[in-house]
Coordinates of C-alpha atoms and ligand atoms in Angstrom, one line a residue:
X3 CA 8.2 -61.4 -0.6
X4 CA 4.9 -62.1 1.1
X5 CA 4.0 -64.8 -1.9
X6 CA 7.4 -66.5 -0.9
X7 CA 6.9 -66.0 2.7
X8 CA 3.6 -67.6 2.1
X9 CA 4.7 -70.1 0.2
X10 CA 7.4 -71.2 2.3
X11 CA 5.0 -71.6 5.1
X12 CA 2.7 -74.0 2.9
X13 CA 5.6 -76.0 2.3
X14 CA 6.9 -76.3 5.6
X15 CA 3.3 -77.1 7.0
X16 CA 2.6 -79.9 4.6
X17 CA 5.9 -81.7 5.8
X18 CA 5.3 -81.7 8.8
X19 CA 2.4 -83.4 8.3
X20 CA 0.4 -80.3 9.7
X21 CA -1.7 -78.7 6.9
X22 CA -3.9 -81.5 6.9
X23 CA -4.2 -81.7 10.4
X24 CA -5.3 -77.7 10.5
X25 CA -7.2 -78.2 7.5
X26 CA -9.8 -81.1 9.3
X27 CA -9.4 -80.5 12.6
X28 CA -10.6 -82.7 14.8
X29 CA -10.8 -85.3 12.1
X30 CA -12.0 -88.5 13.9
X31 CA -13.1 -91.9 12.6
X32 CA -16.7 -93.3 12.6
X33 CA -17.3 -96.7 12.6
X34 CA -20.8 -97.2 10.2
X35 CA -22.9 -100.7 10.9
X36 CA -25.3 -101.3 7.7
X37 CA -26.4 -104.5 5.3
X38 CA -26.2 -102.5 2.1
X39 CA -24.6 -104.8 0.1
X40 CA -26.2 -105.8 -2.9
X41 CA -25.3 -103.4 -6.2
X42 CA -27.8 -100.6 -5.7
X43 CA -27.5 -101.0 -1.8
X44 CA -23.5 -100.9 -1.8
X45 CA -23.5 -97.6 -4.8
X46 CA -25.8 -95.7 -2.1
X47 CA -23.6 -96.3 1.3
X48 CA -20.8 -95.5 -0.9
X49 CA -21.6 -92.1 -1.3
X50 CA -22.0 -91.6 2.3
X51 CA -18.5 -92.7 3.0
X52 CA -17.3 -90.0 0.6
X53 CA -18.9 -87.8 1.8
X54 CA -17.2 -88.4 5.2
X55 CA -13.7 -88.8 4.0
X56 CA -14.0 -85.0 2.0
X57 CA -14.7 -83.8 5.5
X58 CA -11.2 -85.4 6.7
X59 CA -12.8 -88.3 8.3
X60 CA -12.1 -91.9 8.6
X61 CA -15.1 -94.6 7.6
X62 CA -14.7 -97.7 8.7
X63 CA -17.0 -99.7 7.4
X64 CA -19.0 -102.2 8.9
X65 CA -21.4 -104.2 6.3
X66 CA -22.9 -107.4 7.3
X67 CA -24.6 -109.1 4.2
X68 CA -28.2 -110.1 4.6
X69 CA -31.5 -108.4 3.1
X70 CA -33.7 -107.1 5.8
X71 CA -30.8 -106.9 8.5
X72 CA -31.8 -110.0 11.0
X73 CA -27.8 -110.8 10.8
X74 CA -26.9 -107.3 11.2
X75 CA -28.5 -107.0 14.3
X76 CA -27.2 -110.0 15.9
X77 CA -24.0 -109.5 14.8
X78 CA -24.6 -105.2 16.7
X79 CA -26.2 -107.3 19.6
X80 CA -22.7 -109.4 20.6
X81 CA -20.6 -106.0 20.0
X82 CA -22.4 -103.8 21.9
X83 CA -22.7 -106.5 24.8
X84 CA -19.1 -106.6 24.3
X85 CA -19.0 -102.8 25.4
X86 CA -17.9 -102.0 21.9
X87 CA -20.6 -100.9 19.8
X88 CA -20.4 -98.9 16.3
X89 CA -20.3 -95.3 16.2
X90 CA -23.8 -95.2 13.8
X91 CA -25.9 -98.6 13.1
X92 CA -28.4 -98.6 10.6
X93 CA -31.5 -99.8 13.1
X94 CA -35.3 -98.6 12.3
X95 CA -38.3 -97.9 13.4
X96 CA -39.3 -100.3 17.1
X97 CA -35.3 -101.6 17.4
X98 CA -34.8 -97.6 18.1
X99 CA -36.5 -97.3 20.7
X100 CA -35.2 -100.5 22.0
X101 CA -32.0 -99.6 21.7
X102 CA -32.3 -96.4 23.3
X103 CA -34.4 -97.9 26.5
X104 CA -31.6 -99.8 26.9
X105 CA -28.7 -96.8 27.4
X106 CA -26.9 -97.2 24.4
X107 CA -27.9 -94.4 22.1
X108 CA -26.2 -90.8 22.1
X109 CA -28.7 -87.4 22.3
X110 CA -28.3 -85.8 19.2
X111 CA -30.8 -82.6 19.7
X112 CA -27.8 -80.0 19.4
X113 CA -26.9 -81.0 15.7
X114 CA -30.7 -81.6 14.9
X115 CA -31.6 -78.1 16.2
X116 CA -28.8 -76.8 14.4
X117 CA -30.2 -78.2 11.5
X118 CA -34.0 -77.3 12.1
X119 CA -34.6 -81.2 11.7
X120 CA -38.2 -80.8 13.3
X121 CA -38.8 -78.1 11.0
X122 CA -37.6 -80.0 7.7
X123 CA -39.1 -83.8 8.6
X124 CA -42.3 -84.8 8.3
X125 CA -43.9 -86.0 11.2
X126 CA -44.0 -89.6 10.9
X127 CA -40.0 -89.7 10.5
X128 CA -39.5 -87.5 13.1
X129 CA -41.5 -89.3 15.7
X130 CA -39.5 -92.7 14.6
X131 CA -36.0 -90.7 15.1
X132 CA -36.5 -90.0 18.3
X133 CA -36.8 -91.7 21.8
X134 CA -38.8 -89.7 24.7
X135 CA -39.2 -86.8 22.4
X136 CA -35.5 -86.4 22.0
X137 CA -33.4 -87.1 18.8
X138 CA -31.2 -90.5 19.1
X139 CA -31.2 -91.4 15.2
X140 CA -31.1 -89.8 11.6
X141 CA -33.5 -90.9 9.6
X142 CA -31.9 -91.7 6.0
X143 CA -34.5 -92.3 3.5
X144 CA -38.2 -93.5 3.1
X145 CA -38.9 -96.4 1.4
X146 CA -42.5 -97.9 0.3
X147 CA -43.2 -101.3 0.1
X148 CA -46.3 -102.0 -1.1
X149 CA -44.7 -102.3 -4.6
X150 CA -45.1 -104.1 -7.7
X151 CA -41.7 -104.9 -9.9
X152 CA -42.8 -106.1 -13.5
X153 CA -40.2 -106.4 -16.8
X154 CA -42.2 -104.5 -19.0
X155 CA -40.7 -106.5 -22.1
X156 CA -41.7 -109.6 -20.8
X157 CA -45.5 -108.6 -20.1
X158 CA -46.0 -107.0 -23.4
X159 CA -44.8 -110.2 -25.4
X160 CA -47.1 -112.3 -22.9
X161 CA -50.1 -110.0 -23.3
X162 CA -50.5 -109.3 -20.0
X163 CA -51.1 -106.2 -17.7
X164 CA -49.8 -105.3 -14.4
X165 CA -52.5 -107.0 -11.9
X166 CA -54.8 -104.0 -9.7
X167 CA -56.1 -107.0 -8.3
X168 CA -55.0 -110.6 -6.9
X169 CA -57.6 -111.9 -9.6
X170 CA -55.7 -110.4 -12.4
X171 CA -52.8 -111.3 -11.0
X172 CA -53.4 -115.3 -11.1
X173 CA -55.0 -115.0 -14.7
X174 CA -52.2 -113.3 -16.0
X175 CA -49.5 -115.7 -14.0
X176 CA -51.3 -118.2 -15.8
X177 CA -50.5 -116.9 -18.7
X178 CA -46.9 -116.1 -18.3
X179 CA -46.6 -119.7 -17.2
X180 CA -48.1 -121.1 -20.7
X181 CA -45.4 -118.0 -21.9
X182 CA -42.2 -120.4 -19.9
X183 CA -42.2 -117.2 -17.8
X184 CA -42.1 -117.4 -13.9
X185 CA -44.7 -115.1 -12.9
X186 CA -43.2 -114.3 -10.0
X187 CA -39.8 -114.0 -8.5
X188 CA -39.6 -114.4 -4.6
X189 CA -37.1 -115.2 -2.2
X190 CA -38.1 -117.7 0.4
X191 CA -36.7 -116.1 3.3
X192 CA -38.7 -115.0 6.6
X193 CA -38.5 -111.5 6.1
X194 CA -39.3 -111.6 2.5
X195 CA -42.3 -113.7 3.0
X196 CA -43.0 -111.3 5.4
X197 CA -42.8 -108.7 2.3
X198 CA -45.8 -110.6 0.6
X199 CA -47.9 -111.1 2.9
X200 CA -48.2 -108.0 4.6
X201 CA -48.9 -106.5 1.0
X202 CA -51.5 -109.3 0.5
X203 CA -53.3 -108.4 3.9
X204 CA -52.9 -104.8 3.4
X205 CA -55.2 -105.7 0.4
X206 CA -57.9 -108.0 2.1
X207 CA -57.9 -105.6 5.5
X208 CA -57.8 -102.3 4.3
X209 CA -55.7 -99.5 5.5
X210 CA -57.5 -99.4 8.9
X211 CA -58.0 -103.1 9.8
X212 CA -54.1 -103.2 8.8
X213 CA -53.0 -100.8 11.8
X214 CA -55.9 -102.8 14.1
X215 CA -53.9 -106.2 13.2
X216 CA -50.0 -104.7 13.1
X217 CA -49.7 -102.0 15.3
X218 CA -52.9 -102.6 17.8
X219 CA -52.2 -106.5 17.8
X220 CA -56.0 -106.7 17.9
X221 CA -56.6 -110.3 18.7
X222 CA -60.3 -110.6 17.0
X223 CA -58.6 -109.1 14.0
X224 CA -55.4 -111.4 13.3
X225 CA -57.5 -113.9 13.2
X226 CA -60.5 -112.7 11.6
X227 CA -62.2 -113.9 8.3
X228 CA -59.8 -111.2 6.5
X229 CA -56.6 -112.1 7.9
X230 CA -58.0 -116.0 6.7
X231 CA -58.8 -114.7 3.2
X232 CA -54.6 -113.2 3.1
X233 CA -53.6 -116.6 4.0
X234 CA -56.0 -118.0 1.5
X235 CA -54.4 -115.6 -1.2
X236 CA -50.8 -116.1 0.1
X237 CA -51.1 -119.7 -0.5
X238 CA -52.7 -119.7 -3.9
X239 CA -49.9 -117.3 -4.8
X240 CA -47.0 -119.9 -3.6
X241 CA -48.2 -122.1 -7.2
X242 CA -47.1 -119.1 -9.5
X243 CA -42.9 -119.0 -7.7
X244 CA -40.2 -121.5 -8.7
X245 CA -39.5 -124.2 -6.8
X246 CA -36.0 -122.4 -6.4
X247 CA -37.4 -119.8 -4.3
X248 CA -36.1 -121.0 -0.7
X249 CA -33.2 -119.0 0.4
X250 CA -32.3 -117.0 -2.4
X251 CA -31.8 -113.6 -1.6
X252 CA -34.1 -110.5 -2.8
X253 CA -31.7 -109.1 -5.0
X254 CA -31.2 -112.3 -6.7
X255 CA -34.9 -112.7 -7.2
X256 CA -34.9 -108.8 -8.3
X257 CA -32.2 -109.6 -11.2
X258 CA -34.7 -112.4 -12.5
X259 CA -37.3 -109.6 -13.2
X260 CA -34.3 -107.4 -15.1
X261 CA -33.2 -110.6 -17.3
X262 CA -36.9 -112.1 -17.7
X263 CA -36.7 -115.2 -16.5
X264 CA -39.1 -113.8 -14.0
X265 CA -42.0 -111.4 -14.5
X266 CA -42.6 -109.7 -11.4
X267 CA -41.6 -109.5 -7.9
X268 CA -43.8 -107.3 -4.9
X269 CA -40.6 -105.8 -2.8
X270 CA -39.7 -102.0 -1.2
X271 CA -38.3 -99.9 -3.8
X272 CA -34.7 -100.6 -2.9
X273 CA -35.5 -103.2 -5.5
X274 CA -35.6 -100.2 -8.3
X275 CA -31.7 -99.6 -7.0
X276 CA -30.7 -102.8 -9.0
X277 CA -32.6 -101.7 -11.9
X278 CA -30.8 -98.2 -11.8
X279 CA -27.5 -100.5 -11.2
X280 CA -28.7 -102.3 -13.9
X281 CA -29.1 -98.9 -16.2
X282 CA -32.9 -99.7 -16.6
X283 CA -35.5 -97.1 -17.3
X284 CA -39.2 -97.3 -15.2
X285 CA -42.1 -97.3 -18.0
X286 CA -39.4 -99.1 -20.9
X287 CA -37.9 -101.6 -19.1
X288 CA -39.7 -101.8 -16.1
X289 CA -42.7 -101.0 -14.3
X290 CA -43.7 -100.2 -10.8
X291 CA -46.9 -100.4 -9.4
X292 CA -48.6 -100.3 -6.3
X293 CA -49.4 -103.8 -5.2
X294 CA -52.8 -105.1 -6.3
X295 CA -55.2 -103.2 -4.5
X296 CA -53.4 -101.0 -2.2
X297 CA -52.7 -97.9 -4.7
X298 CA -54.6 -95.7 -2.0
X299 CA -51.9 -96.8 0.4
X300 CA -48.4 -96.6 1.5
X301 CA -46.5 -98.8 3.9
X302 CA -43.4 -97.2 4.8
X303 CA -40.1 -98.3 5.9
X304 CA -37.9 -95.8 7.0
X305 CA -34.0 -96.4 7.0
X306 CA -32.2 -94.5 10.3
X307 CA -29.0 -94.7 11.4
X308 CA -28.9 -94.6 15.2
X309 CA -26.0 -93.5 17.3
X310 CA -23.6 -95.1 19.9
X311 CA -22.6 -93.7 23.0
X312 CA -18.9 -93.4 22.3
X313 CA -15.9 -92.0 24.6
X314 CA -13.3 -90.0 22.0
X315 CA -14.1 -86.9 21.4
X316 CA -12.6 -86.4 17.4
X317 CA -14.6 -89.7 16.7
X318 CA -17.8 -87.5 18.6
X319 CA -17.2 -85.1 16.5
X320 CA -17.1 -87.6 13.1
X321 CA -20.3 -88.7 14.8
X322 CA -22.0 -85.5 14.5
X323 CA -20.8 -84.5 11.2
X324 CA -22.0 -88.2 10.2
X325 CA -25.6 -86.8 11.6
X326 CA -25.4 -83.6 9.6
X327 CA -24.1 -85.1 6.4
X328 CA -27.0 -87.3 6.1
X329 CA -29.6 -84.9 6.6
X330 CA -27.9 -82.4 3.9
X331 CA -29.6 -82.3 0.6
X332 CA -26.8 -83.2 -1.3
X333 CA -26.9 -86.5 0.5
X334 CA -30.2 -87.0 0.5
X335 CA -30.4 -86.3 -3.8
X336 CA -27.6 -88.9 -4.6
X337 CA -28.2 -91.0 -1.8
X338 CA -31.5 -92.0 -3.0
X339 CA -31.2 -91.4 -6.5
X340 CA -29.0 -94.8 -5.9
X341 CA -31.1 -96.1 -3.0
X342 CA -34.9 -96.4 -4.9
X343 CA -36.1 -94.2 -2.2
X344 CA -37.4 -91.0 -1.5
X345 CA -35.8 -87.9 0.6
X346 CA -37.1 -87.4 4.0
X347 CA -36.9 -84.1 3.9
X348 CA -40.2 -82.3 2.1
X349 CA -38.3 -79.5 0.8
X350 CA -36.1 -80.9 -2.1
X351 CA -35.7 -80.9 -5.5
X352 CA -37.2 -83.4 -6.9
X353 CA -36.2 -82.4 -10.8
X354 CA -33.7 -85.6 -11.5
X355 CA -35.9 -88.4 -10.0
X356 CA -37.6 -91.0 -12.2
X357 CA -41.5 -91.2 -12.0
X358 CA -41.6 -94.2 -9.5
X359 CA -39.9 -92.0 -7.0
X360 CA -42.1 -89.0 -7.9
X361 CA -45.4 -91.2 -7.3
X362 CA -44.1 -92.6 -4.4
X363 CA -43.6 -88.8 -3.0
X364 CA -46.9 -88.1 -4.3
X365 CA -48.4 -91.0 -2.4
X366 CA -46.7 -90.5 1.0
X367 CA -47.9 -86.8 1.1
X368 CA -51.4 -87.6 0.0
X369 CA -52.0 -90.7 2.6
X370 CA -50.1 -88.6 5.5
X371 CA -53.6 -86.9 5.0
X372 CA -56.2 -90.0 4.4
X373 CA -54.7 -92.9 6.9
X374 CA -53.4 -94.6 3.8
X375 CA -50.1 -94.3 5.4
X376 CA -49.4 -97.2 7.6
X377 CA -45.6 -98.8 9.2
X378 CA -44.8 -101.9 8.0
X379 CA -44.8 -104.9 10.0
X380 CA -42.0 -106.7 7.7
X381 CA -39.5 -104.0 8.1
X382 CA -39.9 -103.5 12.0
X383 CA -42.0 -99.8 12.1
X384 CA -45.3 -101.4 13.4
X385 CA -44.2 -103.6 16.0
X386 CA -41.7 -104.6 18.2
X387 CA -39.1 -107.3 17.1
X388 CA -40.2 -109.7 19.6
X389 CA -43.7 -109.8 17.9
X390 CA -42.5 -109.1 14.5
X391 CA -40.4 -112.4 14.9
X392 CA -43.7 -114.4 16.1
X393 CA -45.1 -113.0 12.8
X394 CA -42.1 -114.3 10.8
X395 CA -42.4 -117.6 11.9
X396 CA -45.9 -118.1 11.6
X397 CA -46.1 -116.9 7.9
X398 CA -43.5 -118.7 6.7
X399 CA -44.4 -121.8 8.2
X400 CA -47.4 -121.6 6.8
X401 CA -45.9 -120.5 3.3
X402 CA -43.4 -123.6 3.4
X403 CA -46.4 -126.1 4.5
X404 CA -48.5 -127.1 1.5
X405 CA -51.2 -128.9 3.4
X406 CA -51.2 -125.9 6.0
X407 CA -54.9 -124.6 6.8
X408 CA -55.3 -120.9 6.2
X409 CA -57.7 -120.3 9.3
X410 CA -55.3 -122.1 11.8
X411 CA -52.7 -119.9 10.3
X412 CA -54.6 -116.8 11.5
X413 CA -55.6 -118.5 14.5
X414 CA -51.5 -119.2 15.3
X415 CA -50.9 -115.2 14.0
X416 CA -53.0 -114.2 17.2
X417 CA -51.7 -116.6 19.2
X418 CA -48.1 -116.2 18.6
X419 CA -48.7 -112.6 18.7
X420 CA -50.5 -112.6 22.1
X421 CA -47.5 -114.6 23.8
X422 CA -44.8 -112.1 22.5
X423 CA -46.4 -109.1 23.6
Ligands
BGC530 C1 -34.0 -101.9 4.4 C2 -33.5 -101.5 3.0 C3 -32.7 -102.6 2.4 C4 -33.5 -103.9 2.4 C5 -32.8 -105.1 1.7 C6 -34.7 -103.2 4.2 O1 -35.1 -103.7 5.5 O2 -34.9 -101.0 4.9 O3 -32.7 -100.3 3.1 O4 -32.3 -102.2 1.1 O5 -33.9 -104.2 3.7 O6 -31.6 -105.3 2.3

């Protein structure tokens, strides 16, 4: 009888439409801002969106296309102006704090103490998640830059060896040219030549003339006899990309690695997402590799959704559970399984990831220690995007200028810097 009773009662509750509504309650909808769109990019967000919907929630999803996110943040600026901003946006590192000077960001220091987030982060993401020591964003992954893509095939047959130097790397370009191989494969847009470069003057600085020039904005050393000998190197590495290059997007240039048309490409390991899209293995098909001369450091680039003031309160709610979701450690396994990064939490598993992800772990706890481990410029964590635009458009000026002088160009790099400060 009490089966029946029980049974009845189901019945009647799913007709009325009211099981599910017990079953998630307060259910709410969260509107989520990103520019993961490419194959890897899209299979990671996607994961996150399921996770939402198991919960009962609505995702409404709000990609804009372009690598590096310029688009996506002009597109947030004109809704948020609008007095109609996103639930979550995926904004990093400087942009957080802008945002958050500016009113629009939510405190999310309940659900993070919940959640022992100060205990579980490391430092460095903790300090970029939050604004005036209080949480305002999630951090979502960790991503190093300062690396080396090469199609393993395509070396091998060519003779050649992943360049630990800028030396090696024009001797064996030259080679892989005689081979009909492009030696490397680059997009020629600002924030990708930003990509290069800062790798190339990580290399001629060092880790601590790096932070003087990026983060410290010291004047004598943007446009010191270092930053000239980057510039130098930058150009001489413009003769070994296709005369394609302009405009195409990274994941394009990342596909020419996987087919071999192109040997190498030097981008942040969201570029190893398209090789897992791709089902290639690191150390058969590919290689990764710290970019030449930099293996004692690690310029991270650390993905962070940041959250909108919002009024309703189930779509609060989806908000919080949106916060909580992507710090759990199922997210943060799958997520960047697909994503090419590593967790941000220091306590996981790390049994299923490939060894690229297991040196990059390896190299972001061992320069947290030595001052290896320094924001990058490119990706907005070292500057604000006022001066990180001034860097943009002197580098790839310079880049698209064949007859452009590399000590002007450092001269310019501390000018432009000094008037956007
Ligand atoms: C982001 C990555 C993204 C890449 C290309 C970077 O700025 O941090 O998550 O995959 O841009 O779109």
């Amino acid at each position: 009888m009490k089966t029946i009773k029980k049974s009845l009662l189901t019945v009647s509750l799913l007709s009325a439409g009211l099981f599910s509504a017990t079953q998630f309650a307060n259910a709410g909808e969260v509107e989520v801002l990103h520019w993961w769109t490419s194959g890897g990019e899209a299979k990671s967000v996607a994961v996150l969106k399921e996770m939402m919907e198991k919960e009962g929630h609505t995702w409404k999803d709000f990609a804009v296309a372009g690598g590096g996110g310029e688009s996506a943040m002009t597109v947030l600026k004109t809704r948020a102006v609008s007095g109609n901003p996103p639930a979550a946006a995926q904004i990093k590192g400087h942009n957080i704090q802008e945002w958050a000077d500016l009113g629009f960001l939510t405190n999310l220091d309940e659900v993070a103490k919940a959640g022992n987030w100060d205990g579980i982060l490391p430092q460095v993401v903790a300090d970029t998640s939050k604004y005036q020591g209080h949480y305002v964003s999630v951090p979502v992954n960790v991503h190093r830059v300062n690396w080396l893509w090469a199609n393993k095939v395509v070396l091998d047959k060519a003779g050649v060896k992943v360049p630990t130097s800028w030396d090696e790397f024009f001797t064996a370009g030259d080679k892989l040219k005689a081979a009909g191989v492009i030696p490397l494969a680059h997009g020629g847009q600002p924030w990708q030549d930003a990509t290069l470069f800062e790798a190339i003057a990580l290399e001629t600085l060092g880790n601590a003339d790096y932070n003087k020039a990026f983060v410290d904005l010291d004047q004598a050393t943007l446009s010191g006899d270092k930053m000239v000998e980057a510039f130098t190197i930058f150009k001489k590495v413009h003769g070994y990309i296709d005369s394609n290059s302009p405009g195409r997007d990274w994941n394009v240039a990342t596909s020419m690695v996987i087919n071999g048309t192109a040997a190498m490409q030097v981008m942040g390991d969201w570029a190893k997402g398209e090789f897992s899209a791709a089902n290639k293995q690191p150390g058969t098909d590919y290689v990764c590799a710290p970019t030449p001369g930099t293996d004692d450091a690690f310029t991270f680039n650390i993905d962070s959704f940041a959250f909108f003031k919002i009024k309703d309160k189930d779509n609060q709610k989806a908000q919080q559970d949106l916060a909580k979701t992507i710090l759990s450690k199922d997210f943060q396994e799958v997520f960047n399984l697909n994503k090419g990064s590593i967790p941000v939490r220091l306590d996981m598993d790390m049994s299923k990831f490939d060894q690229c992800a297991l040196d990059a772990m390896a190299s972001f706890k061992a320069t947290s220690k030595t001052g290896g481990l320094v924001p990058s410029m490119a990706h907005g964590m070292s500057t604000t995007s006022y001066v990180q635009g001034a860097m943009y458009d002197v580098i790839t000026n310079f880049f698209n200028d064949a007859d452009a002088d590399p000590k002007q160009a450092a001269q310019q790099l501390a000018k432009a810097v000094k008037a956007a400060e």
